[in-house]
PDB file of C-alpha atoms in Angstrom:
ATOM      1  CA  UNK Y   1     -10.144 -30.485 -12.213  1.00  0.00           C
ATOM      2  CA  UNK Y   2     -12.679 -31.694  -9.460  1.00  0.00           C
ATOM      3  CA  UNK Y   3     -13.127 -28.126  -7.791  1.00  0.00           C
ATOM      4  CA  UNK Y   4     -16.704 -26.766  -9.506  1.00  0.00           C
ATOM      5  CA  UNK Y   5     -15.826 -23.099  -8.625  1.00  0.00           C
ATOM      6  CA  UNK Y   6     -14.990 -21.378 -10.882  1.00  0.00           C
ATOM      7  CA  UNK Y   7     -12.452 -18.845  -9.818  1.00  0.00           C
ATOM      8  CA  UNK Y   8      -9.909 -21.648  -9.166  1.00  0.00           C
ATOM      9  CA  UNK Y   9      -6.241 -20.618 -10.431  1.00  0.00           C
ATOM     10  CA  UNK Y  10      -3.636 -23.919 -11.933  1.00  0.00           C
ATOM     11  CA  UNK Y  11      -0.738 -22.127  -9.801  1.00  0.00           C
ATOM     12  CA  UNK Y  12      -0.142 -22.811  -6.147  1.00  0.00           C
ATOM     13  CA  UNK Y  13       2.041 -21.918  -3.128  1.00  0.00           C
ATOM     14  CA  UNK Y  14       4.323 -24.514  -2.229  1.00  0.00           C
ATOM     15  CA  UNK Y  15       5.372 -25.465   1.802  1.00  0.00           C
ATOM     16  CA  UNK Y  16       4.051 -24.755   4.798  1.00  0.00           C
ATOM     17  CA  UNK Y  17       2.096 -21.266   4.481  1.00  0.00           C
ATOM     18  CA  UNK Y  18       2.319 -20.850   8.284  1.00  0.00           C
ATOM     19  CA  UNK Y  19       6.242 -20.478   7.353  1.00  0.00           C
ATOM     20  CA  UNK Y  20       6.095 -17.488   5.257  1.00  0.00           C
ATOM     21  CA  UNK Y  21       5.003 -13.816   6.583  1.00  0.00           C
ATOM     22  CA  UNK Y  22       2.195 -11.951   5.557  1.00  0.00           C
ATOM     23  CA  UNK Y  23       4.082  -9.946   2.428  1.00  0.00           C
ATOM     24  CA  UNK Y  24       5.857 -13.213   0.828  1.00  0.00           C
ATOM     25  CA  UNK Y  25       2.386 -14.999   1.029  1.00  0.00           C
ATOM     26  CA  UNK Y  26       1.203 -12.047  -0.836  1.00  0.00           C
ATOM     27  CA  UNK Y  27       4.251 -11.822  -3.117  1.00  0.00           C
ATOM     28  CA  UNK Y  28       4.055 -15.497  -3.975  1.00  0.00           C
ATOM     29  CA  UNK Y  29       0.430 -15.340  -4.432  1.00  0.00           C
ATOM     30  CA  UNK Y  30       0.383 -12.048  -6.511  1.00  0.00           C
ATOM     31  CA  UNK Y  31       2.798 -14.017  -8.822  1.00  0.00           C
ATOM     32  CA  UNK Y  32      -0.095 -16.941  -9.587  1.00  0.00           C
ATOM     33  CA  UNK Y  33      -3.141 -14.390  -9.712  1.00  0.00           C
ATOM     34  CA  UNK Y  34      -1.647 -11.135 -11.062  1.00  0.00           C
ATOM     35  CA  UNK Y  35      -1.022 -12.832 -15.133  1.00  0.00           C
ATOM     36  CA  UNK Y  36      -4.897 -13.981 -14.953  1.00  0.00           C
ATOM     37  CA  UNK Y  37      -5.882 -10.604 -13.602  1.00  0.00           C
ATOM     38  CA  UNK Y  38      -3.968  -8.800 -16.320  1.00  0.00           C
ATOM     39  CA  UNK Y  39      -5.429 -10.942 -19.046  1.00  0.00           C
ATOM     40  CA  UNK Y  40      -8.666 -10.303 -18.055  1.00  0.00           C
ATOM     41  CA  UNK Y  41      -8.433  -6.425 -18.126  1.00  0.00           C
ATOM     42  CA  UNK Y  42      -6.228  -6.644 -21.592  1.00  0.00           C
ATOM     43  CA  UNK Y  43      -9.463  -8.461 -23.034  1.00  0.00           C
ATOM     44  CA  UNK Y  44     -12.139  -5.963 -21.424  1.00  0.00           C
ATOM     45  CA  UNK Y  45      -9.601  -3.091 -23.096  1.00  0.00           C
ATOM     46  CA  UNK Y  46      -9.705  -4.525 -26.217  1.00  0.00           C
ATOM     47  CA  UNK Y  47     -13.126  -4.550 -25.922  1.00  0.00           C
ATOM     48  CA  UNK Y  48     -13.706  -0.994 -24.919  1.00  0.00           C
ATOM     49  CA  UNK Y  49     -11.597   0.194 -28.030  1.00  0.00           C
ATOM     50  CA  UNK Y  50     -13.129  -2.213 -30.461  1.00  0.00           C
ATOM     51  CA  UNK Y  51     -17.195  -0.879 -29.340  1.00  0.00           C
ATOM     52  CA  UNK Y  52     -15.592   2.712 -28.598  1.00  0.00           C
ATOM     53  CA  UNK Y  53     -17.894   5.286 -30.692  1.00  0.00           C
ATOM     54  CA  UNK Y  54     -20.973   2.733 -30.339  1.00  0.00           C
ATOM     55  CA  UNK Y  55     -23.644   3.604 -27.968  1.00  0.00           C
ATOM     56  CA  UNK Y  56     -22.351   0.377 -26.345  1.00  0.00           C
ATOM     57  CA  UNK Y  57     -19.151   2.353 -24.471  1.00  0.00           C
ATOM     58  CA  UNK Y  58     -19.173   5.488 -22.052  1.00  0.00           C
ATOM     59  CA  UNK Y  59     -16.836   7.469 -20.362  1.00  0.00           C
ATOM     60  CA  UNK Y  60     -19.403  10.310 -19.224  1.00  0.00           C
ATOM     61  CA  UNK Y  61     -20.030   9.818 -15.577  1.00  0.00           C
ATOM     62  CA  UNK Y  62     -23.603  10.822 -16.193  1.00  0.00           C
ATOM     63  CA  UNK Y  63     -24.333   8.316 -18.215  1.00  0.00           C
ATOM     64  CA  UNK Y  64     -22.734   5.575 -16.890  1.00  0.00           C
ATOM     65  CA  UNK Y  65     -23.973   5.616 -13.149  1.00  0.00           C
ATOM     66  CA  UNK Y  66     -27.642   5.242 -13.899  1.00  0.00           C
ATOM     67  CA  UNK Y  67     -26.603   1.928 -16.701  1.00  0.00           C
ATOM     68  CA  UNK Y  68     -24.652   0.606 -13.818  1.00  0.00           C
ATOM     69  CA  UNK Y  69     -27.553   0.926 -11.434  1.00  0.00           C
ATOM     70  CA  UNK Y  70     -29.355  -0.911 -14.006  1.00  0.00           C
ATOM     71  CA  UNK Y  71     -27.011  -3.684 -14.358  1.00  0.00           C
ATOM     72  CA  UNK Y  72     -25.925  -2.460 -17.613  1.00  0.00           C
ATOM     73  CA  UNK Y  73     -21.948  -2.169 -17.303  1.00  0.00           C
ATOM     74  CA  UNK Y  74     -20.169  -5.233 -18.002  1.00  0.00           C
ATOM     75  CA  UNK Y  75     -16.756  -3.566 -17.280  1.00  0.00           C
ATOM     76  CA  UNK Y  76     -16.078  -0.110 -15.837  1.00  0.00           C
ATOM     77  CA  UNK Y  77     -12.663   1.693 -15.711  1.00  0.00           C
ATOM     78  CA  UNK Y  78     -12.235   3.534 -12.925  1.00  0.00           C
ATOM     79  CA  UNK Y  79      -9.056   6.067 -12.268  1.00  0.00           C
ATOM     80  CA  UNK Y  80      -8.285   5.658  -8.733  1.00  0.00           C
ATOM     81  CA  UNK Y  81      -6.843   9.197  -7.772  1.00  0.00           C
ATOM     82  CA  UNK Y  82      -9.769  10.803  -9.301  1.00  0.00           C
ATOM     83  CA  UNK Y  83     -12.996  11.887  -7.145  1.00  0.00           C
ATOM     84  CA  UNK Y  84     -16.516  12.949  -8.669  1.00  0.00           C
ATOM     85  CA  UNK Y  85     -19.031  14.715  -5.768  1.00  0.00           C
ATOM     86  CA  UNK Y  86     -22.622  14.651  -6.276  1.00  0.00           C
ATOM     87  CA  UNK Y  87     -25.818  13.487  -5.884  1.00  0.00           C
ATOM     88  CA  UNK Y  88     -27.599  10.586  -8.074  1.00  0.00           C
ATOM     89  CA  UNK Y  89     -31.148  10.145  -7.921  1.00  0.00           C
ATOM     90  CA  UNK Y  90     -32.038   6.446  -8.353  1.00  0.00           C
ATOM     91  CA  UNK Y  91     -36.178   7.313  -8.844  1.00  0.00           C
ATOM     92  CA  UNK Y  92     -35.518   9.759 -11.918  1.00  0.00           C
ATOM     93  CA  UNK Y  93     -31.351   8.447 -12.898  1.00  0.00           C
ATOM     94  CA  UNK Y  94     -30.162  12.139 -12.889  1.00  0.00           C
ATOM     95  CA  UNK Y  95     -27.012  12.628 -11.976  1.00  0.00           C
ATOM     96  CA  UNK Y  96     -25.688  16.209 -10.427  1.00  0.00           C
ATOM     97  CA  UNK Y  97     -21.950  16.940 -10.085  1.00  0.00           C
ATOM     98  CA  UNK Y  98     -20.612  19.408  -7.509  1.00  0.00           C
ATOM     99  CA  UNK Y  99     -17.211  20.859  -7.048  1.00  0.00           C
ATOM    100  CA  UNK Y 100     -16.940  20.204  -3.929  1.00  0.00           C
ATOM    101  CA  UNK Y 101     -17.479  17.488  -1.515  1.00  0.00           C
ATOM    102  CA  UNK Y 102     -19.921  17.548   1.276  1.00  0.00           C
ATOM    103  CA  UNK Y 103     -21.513  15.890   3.963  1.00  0.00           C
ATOM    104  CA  UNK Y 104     -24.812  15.592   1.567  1.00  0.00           C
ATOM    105  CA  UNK Y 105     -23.133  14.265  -1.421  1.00  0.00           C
ATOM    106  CA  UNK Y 106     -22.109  10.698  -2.788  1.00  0.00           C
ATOM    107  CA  UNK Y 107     -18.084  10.108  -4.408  1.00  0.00           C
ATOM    108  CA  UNK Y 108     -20.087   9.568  -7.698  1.00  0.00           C
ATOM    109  CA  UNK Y 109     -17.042   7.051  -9.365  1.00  0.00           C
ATOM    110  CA  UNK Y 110     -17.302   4.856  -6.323  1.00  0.00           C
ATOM    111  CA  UNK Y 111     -21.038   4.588  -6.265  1.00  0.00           C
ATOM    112  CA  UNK Y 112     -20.598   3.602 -10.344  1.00  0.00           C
ATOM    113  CA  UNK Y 113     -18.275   1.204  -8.938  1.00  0.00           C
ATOM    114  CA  UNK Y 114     -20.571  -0.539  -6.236  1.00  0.00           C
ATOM    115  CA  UNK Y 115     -23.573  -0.720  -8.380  1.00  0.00           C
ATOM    116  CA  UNK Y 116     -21.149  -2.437 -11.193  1.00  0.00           C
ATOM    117  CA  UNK Y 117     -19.996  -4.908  -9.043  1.00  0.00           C
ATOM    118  CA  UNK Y 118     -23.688  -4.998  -7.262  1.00  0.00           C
ATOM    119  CA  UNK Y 119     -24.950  -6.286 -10.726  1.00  0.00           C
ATOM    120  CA  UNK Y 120     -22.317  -8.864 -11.554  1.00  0.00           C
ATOM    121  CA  UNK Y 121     -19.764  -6.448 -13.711  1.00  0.00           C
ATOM    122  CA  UNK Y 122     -16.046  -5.926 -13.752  1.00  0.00           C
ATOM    123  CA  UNK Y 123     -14.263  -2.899 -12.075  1.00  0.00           C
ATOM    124  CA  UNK Y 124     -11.076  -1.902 -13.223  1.00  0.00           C
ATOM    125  CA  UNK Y 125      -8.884   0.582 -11.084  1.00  0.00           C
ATOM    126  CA  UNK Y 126      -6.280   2.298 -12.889  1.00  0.00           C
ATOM    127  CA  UNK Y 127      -4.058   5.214 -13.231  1.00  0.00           C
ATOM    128  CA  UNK Y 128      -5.187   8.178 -15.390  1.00  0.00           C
ATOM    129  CA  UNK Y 129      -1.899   7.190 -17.940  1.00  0.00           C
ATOM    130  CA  UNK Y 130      -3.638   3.751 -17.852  1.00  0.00           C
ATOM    131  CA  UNK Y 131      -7.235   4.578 -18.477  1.00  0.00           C
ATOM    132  CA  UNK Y 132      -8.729   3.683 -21.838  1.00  0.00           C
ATOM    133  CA  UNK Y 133     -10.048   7.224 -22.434  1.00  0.00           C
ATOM    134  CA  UNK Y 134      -9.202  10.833 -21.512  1.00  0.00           C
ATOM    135  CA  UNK Y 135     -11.740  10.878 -18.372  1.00  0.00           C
ATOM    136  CA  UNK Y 136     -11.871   9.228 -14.388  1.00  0.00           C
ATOM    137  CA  UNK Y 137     -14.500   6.791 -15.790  1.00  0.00           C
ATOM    138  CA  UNK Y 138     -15.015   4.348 -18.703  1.00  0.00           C
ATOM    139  CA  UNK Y 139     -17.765   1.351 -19.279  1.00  0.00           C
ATOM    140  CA  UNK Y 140     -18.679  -1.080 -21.494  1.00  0.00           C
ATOM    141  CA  UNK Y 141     -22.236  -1.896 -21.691  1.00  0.00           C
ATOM    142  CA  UNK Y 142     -23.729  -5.467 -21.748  1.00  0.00           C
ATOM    143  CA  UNK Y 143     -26.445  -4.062 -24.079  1.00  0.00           C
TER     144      UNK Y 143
END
């Protein structure tokens, strides 16, 4: 109540944290953080399938790494086994996908995900069976 930040969870750890090891910190921590977390991603799902066929979702990698550059992407789903090689140019917001990976190409889904979070959005990592659509990549635009 007198804390202004705003990323300040009700739950707490109780005793001496010097007591616990490093896993039951995170265990007991986990257990405060992980129902807010959930809630939040539940809401930007929703979301996603309430605006999905709208030209304010995506889940083409090509168009969502030059809106995220942009600061477009509120929320972006990411599937975290899957890897995208290629090259974006920032000047012209093309976006070329490769195969293969090489020493002169970007992992294209975690470039998506740095400029998201660069701009103030919301990265999600899932698992494909999780993912709101059929692809490695899914956003919801601010506009």
């Amino acid at each position: 109540k007198v804390g202004g930040y705003n990323y300040i969870l009700n739950g707490f750890i109780t005793g001496n944290p010097d007591e616990l090891s490093p896993e039951e910190l995170h265990q007991r921590a986990w257990g405060i953080v992980e129902p807010d977390l959930k809630s939040e991603q539940e809401k930007a799902f929703n979301q996603y399938r309430d605006l999905s066929q709208t030209a304010r979702t995506a889940d083409c990698l090509p168009d969502i790494l030059p809106a995220a550059a942009q600061g477009r992407v509120g929320w972006l789903f990411v599937d975290v086994a899957a890897h995208i090689w290629g090259t974006y140019h920032a000047e012209t917001g093309k976006v070329e996908v490769h195969k293969e990976r090489s020493s002169d190409r970007d992992e294209l889904i975690d470039l998506a995900a740095f400029q998201t979070l660069t701009h103030g959005g919301r990265v999600y990592a899932c698992r494909k069976k999780d993912m709101p659509g059929p692809t490695p990549t899914a956003a919801v635009f601010r506009w």
